[in-house]
XYZ file of C-alpha atoms in Angstrom:
427
model
C 2.194 -4.647 23.021
C 0.971 -1.265 23.888
C 0.477 0.936 20.657
C 1.842 4.357 20.777
C 1.415 7.084 18.908
C 4.750 8.924 17.282
C 3.355 12.206 18.083
C 2.272 13.691 21.212
C -0.459 15.790 22.038
C 1.749 18.853 22.489
C 3.224 18.478 18.905
C -0.332 18.421 17.497
C -1.877 21.312 19.460
C 1.229 23.182 17.697
C 0.476 21.648 14.396
C -3.186 22.453 14.178
C -2.324 26.129 14.735
C -1.495 25.992 11.214
C -3.051 22.945 9.728
C -6.433 22.400 11.172
C -7.772 18.766 11.597
C -8.441 16.324 10.195
C -5.117 15.207 8.472
C -2.654 12.357 7.865
C 0.589 12.766 9.424
C 3.811 10.775 8.344
C 6.547 10.067 10.614
C 9.876 10.399 8.415
C 12.194 9.020 11.064
C 10.029 5.702 11.399
C 10.195 5.330 7.598
C 13.600 5.718 6.998
C 14.354 3.439 9.623
C 12.017 0.843 8.215
C 13.502 1.166 4.274
C 16.950 0.442 5.959
C 15.898 -2.523 7.593
C 14.379 -3.980 4.822
C 17.374 -3.116 2.711
C 19.794 -4.619 5.290
C 17.509 -7.655 5.888
C 17.747 -8.780 1.805
C 21.303 -7.521 1.690
C 22.553 -11.150 0.983
C 20.956 -10.931 -2.035
C 22.967 -8.775 -4.578
C 20.063 -7.804 -6.841
C 17.325 -7.180 -4.099
C 15.237 -4.239 -4.619
C 12.045 -3.198 -2.586
C 9.399 -1.933 -5.519
C 7.131 0.199 -3.308
C 3.476 -0.248 -3.894
C 2.701 3.450 -5.158
C -0.853 2.261 -4.533
C -0.419 2.252 -0.969
C 0.718 6.028 -0.334
C 1.153 7.922 -3.917
C 2.905 10.844 -2.506
C 6.069 12.236 -4.211
C 7.787 13.188 -1.109
C 7.353 9.633 0.219
C 8.245 7.972 -3.309
C 11.866 10.362 -3.123
C 12.295 9.450 0.639
C 12.438 5.682 -0.130
C 14.255 6.241 -3.358
C 17.333 7.243 -1.147
C 17.220 3.428 -0.082
C 17.257 2.535 -3.969
C 13.472 1.625 -3.849
C 11.697 1.173 -6.960
C 7.945 1.983 -7.614
C 5.364 -0.769 -8.074
C 2.692 0.688 -10.504
C -0.716 -0.411 -11.237
C -2.070 2.485 -13.302
C -0.887 5.103 -16.023
C -0.991 7.736 -13.420
C 0.936 5.935 -11.086
C 3.603 5.263 -14.096
C 3.637 9.252 -14.517
C 4.113 9.797 -10.637
C 6.939 7.595 -10.723
C 8.325 8.478 -13.993
C 8.054 12.590 -13.176
C 10.140 11.603 -9.581
C 12.998 10.404 -11.524
C 12.709 6.589 -11.282
C 14.219 4.720 -14.294
C 12.520 1.681 -16.026
C 14.574 -0.533 -14.013
C 13.007 0.912 -10.843
C 9.305 0.635 -12.189
C 7.526 -2.613 -11.893
C 4.111 -2.372 -14.197
C 2.088 -4.854 -12.001
C -1.739 -4.005 -13.477
C -4.911 -6.400 -14.539
C -7.351 -5.821 -17.193
C -5.209 -3.154 -18.691
C -6.011 -0.799 -21.306
C -3.869 -0.348 -24.379
C -2.405 2.993 -23.757
C -1.118 1.953 -20.562
C 0.954 -0.879 -21.825
C 2.127 1.893 -24.254
C 3.375 4.426 -21.574
C 5.125 1.759 -19.814
C 6.961 0.634 -22.531
C 7.848 3.927 -23.552
C 9.609 4.751 -20.085
C 11.227 1.291 -19.992
C 9.184 -0.127 -17.322
C 9.305 -4.003 -16.384
C 6.034 -5.371 -17.543
C 4.403 -7.911 -15.473
C 1.451 -9.693 -17.167
C -1.569 -10.502 -15.389
C -3.026 -13.053 -17.994
C -2.005 -15.419 -20.760
C -4.158 -13.458 -23.085
C -2.060 -10.160 -22.393
C 0.905 -11.919 -24.486
C -0.955 -11.092 -27.735
C -2.514 -8.008 -26.650
C 0.699 -6.570 -25.583
C 2.425 -7.537 -28.617
C -0.094 -5.976 -30.867
C -0.161 -3.040 -28.817
C 3.440 -2.209 -28.750
C 4.474 -4.123 -31.813
C 6.803 -6.463 -29.773
C 7.418 -8.402 -26.717
C 10.060 -6.907 -24.672
C 13.650 -8.706 -24.034
C 12.430 -8.241 -20.193
C 9.322 -9.729 -19.101
C 7.319 -10.780 -16.076
C 4.463 -12.923 -15.507
C 1.866 -13.106 -12.472
C 1.559 -16.554 -11.036
C -1.749 -17.902 -9.174
C -1.557 -21.526 -8.691
C -4.920 -21.850 -7.331
C -6.410 -23.715 -4.477
C -6.133 -22.428 -0.556
C -2.702 -20.967 0.565
C -2.180 -22.088 4.352
C 0.304 -21.824 6.604
C 1.125 -23.378 10.104
C -0.402 -20.868 12.077
C -3.793 -21.259 10.712
C -3.634 -17.909 8.426
C -4.982 -18.836 5.188
C -6.047 -17.070 1.862
C -7.793 -18.139 -1.078
C -5.723 -17.674 -4.345
C -8.047 -19.914 -6.372
C -11.022 -17.107 -6.060
C -8.660 -14.309 -6.887
C -9.138 -12.692 -10.331
C -5.049 -12.358 -10.677
C -2.729 -14.571 -12.483
C -1.615 -17.301 -14.860
C -2.453 -20.794 -13.802
C 0.385 -23.273 -13.639
C -0.379 -24.704 -17.185
C -0.678 -21.137 -18.322
C 2.686 -19.823 -16.938
C 4.808 -22.656 -18.719
C 2.844 -22.124 -21.934
C 3.183 -18.496 -21.446
C 6.894 -18.470 -20.937
C 7.436 -20.735 -23.930
C 5.300 -18.510 -26.017
C 7.467 -15.270 -24.738
C 10.486 -16.854 -25.424
C 9.651 -17.872 -28.964
C 8.504 -13.928 -29.480
C 11.951 -12.563 -28.339
C 11.764 -12.415 -24.638
C 15.099 -13.152 -23.044
C 14.970 -12.025 -19.271
C 12.170 -13.330 -17.275
C 10.601 -12.800 -14.118
C 7.888 -14.660 -11.768
C 5.646 -12.763 -9.525
C 3.003 -14.164 -7.164
C 0.643 -12.949 -4.105
C -1.045 -15.450 -2.424
C -2.156 -13.921 0.692
C -2.810 -10.578 1.981
C -1.725 -8.583 5.351
C -0.005 -11.811 6.914
C 1.381 -11.096 10.440
C 3.859 -13.854 10.663
C 7.495 -14.255 9.594
C 6.484 -17.588 7.780
C 4.698 -16.315 4.767
C 7.545 -15.076 2.519
C 9.744 -18.044 3.112
C 6.786 -20.345 2.194
C 5.882 -18.165 -1.039
C 9.426 -17.920 -1.817
C 9.651 -21.989 -1.776
C 6.892 -22.418 -3.935
C 8.301 -19.825 -6.615
C 11.789 -21.196 -6.581
C 10.420 -24.736 -7.311
C 8.555 -23.412 -10.069
C 11.487 -21.445 -11.386
C 13.808 -24.561 -11.514
C 11.147 -26.418 -13.597
C 10.558 -23.239 -15.922
C 14.420 -23.216 -16.513
C 14.804 -26.908 -16.845
C 11.767 -27.309 -18.994
C 11.287 -24.452 -21.142
C 15.097 -23.270 -20.983
C 13.879 -19.523 -19.434
C 16.559 -17.326 -18.080
C 14.957 -16.396 -15.027
C 16.504 -13.128 -13.661
C 14.080 -12.096 -11.001
C 11.339 -13.293 -8.633
C 9.093 -11.057 -7.321
C 7.695 -11.949 -3.878
C 5.133 -9.164 -4.252
C 3.446 -7.815 -0.816
C 1.234 -9.480 1.795
C 3.725 -8.958 4.525
C 1.650 -7.156 7.061
C 1.578 -4.873 10.154
C -0.029 -5.187 13.687
C -3.006 -3.507 13.457
C -4.241 -4.498 16.507
C -2.171 -4.216 20.128
C -2.329 -8.181 20.690
C -0.401 -8.950 17.457
C 3.306 -9.379 17.307
C 4.629 -7.124 14.412
C 6.756 -9.212 11.676
C 10.639 -9.400 11.887
C 11.805 -8.460 8.651
C 15.004 -9.901 9.509
C 13.422 -13.213 10.395
C 11.726 -12.630 7.163
C 15.051 -11.971 4.975
C 16.666 -15.042 6.738
C 14.171 -17.585 6.085
C 14.127 -16.551 2.168
C 17.643 -16.812 2.250
C 17.864 -20.372 3.281
C 14.952 -21.404 1.216
C 16.862 -19.814 -1.919
C 20.224 -21.664 -0.888
C 18.323 -25.007 -0.691
C 16.478 -25.033 -3.950
C 17.961 -22.119 -6.207
C 21.788 -22.365 -5.391
C 21.854 -26.358 -5.951
C 20.285 -25.495 -9.450
C 22.778 -23.098 -10.610
C 20.289 -20.238 -10.197
C 22.316 -18.342 -7.639
C 22.266 -15.155 -9.557
C 18.414 -14.722 -9.410
C 17.477 -11.330 -7.899
C 14.895 -11.034 -4.995
C 12.076 -8.337 -5.568
C 9.265 -7.212 -3.243
C 6.329 -5.027 -3.584
C 5.320 -4.144 0.348
C 3.291 -0.995 0.650
C 1.779 -1.794 3.978
C 5.099 -2.955 5.696
C 6.600 -0.211 4.767
C 4.094 2.885 5.267
C 1.171 1.627 7.549
C 2.670 1.927 11.100
C 4.236 5.286 9.958
C 1.131 7.093 9.192
C -1.856 8.323 11.410
C -4.937 10.066 10.872
C -5.476 13.083 13.364
C -8.913 14.333 14.212
C -10.881 16.247 16.523
C -13.794 15.164 18.767
C -16.588 17.635 17.550
C -19.876 15.984 18.733
C -21.079 13.470 21.265
C -24.396 11.590 20.980
C -26.393 9.608 23.675
C -29.083 7.430 22.090
C -29.059 3.725 22.020
C -25.387 3.878 22.178
C -22.725 6.188 22.940
C -21.471 7.956 19.806
C -18.306 10.519 19.317
C -18.411 12.156 16.293
C -14.992 13.299 14.969
C -14.098 15.704 12.024
C -12.891 13.222 9.851
C -15.008 10.612 8.007
C -14.485 7.428 5.669
C -13.769 9.865 3.129
C -10.209 9.991 4.947
C -9.932 6.306 6.142
C -12.129 4.029 4.408
C -10.913 0.671 5.481
C -12.846 0.375 8.571
C -15.965 1.230 6.775
C -15.143 -0.962 3.722
C -13.758 -3.983 5.781
C -14.624 -3.471 9.167
C -10.660 -3.364 9.699
C -9.379 -2.325 13.136
C -7.402 0.485 13.568
C -6.297 1.547 17.120
C -7.354 4.695 18.798
C -5.093 6.744 20.953
C -6.957 9.790 22.739
C -3.908 12.058 22.957
C -3.026 13.236 26.769
C -5.270 10.496 27.865
C -2.836 7.561 27.160
C -2.614 6.240 30.688
C -6.502 6.777 31.629
C -8.722 3.558 31.911
C -10.268 2.744 28.899
C -13.988 2.214 30.669
C -15.813 3.827 28.044
C -17.611 2.004 25.253
C -18.041 4.131 22.111
C -18.661 4.152 18.630
C -16.399 6.582 17.042
C -18.058 7.966 14.019
C -17.728 10.148 11.004
C -20.457 12.737 9.376
C -21.025 10.509 6.080
C -24.924 9.629 5.655
C -23.680 5.892 5.737
C -24.131 4.092 8.783
C -21.004 2.374 7.891
C -18.965 5.524 8.308
C -17.376 4.460 11.947
C -13.941 4.475 12.806
C -14.459 1.994 15.643
C -17.862 0.066 16.830
C -18.236 -0.667 20.842
C -14.335 0.512 21.338
C -13.458 0.667 24.933
C -12.000 4.229 25.150
C -10.985 6.700 27.957
C -13.815 9.447 28.703
C -13.483 11.391 25.566
C -14.414 15.405 25.837
C -15.359 17.786 23.196
C -11.958 19.157 21.498
C -9.762 16.161 22.399
C -7.556 14.941 19.850
C -7.745 11.543 18.436
C -4.728 9.488 16.557
C -6.126 6.813 14.460
C -3.128 4.444 13.976
C -1.733 2.862 10.980
C -2.953 4.955 8.267
C 0.347 5.309 6.296
C -0.722 2.761 3.627
C -4.120 2.799 2.080
C -5.493 5.660 3.980
C -5.289 8.981 1.993
C -5.121 6.887 -1.348
C -8.605 5.343 -0.902
C -10.180 8.398 -0.024
C -13.008 9.794 -2.414
C -15.576 12.406 -2.512
C -18.985 11.031 -1.591
C -21.240 13.438 0.161
C -18.863 16.348 -1.573
C -16.439 15.573 0.956
C -13.073 16.963 0.644
C -9.856 14.865 0.966
C -7.642 16.246 3.965
C -4.029 17.513 3.782
C -0.936 15.093 4.026
C 1.685 16.431 6.621
C 5.272 15.013 7.303
C 6.623 15.065 10.480
C 10.279 15.610 9.593
C 13.170 14.008 11.495
C 14.051 17.526 12.916
C 10.832 17.633 14.528
C 9.572 20.345 12.125
C 6.355 19.555 9.857
C 6.011 19.634 6.126
C 2.870 19.778 4.081
C 3.318 17.443 1.370
C -0.127 17.536 -0.010
C -2.694 20.439 0.748
C -6.167 19.762 1.838
C -8.512 19.948 -1.310
C -10.783 22.956 -1.555
C -14.282 23.434 -3.069
C -12.510 24.692 -6.163
C -10.729 21.431 -6.598
C -14.012 19.255 -6.176
C -16.080 21.368 -8.808
C -13.088 21.769 -11.095
C -14.328 19.150 -13.706
C -17.249 20.999 -14.039
C -15.415 24.045 -15.684
C -16.854 23.480 -18.956
C -20.835 24.227 -17.785
C -22.097 27.798 -17.204
C -23.801 26.730 -13.782
C -20.843 27.515 -12.041
C -20.270 30.825 -12.710
C -22.434 32.344 -10.069
C -21.604 29.927 -7.292
C -21.068 31.473 -3.821
C -17.816 30.389 -2.023
C -18.923 30.310 1.285
C -15.243 30.793 2.626
C -15.267 34.162 0.767
C -18.008 35.503 2.361
């Protein structure tokens, strides 16, 4: 599959007249089309809802686009809860799936009516002591342990993950929660990350549906929803075949009818929490080549760095790169594409075959719409870039401005050391 950017060289040359590189750019048309597809793929389930993983792209403009498709918010911290609440998401549209949770975060989640998804058996007592009760609607995160393997060889290791209840803890936990007043129960699980296969969700669903039937029969819990969480990935590399959300939805439907319907559980709602699948392909990092270096290797230095996109440096992740205007040129030059951090892993690509890159060329780094900007940081005093939205009508809207030195130094405002600081941009 050829990976093509959703923006052209001519468009970027126009955008940079107002917004200098680097910046993250999001494709509104693509986001909307994908959100509609997800909704349609699970329309067979009347209670279905996608709770977008806010950590992937915590931007109110993005959240409000998704809200139009009845998406909710999956939140993991008090600031994410605040963001969701500020944009008018009601409690039923907010899932609070956190771990090692501070008391004040449970308190705030309860105040706004969010659905609390407990990560550990000990959190039952902690939550009750913190808010003085057990909510009538409660969810628990399940970790069956062991290794989760699919027929195509893709696998993950839930047994090595810090999240969730064991099977024994889940059954005991539901029993305790029921005794403490819980009436409506949910089950949540995340067993594999970034799966590029239509098989993952149906396999996970089968496992959770079977557990749900047992919980109903053995504990007498009223299971209202089953949350398949995230894990549905995207095709980062050109040789991968993207997931088909309609095939995935149909696979879950078949398992639903095989397991839940005969058990009299045909009213159970299916929830998902897809951040990567919802946004990653509909965002890119746009950067400009500003230096070239010819030493033991051939290097292209760009004006972005790992502050703007951490995944390649942190995980060695592959992000495809398009040199705008050279889409059809032969990829006959081998480069390391680097940023300017004082870290040798600050590389967007290593030994990547690309067209000859000239200084001033614009590079599009693909699939940064999720876990791109949001994972940024300020090492070396680097400032996070702007976020822009390419609207359906072709216009561009800034949806987050770039950080400034004043932003970086703002938390020092109680010290006198800054009063005589010079501002280079004002000289």
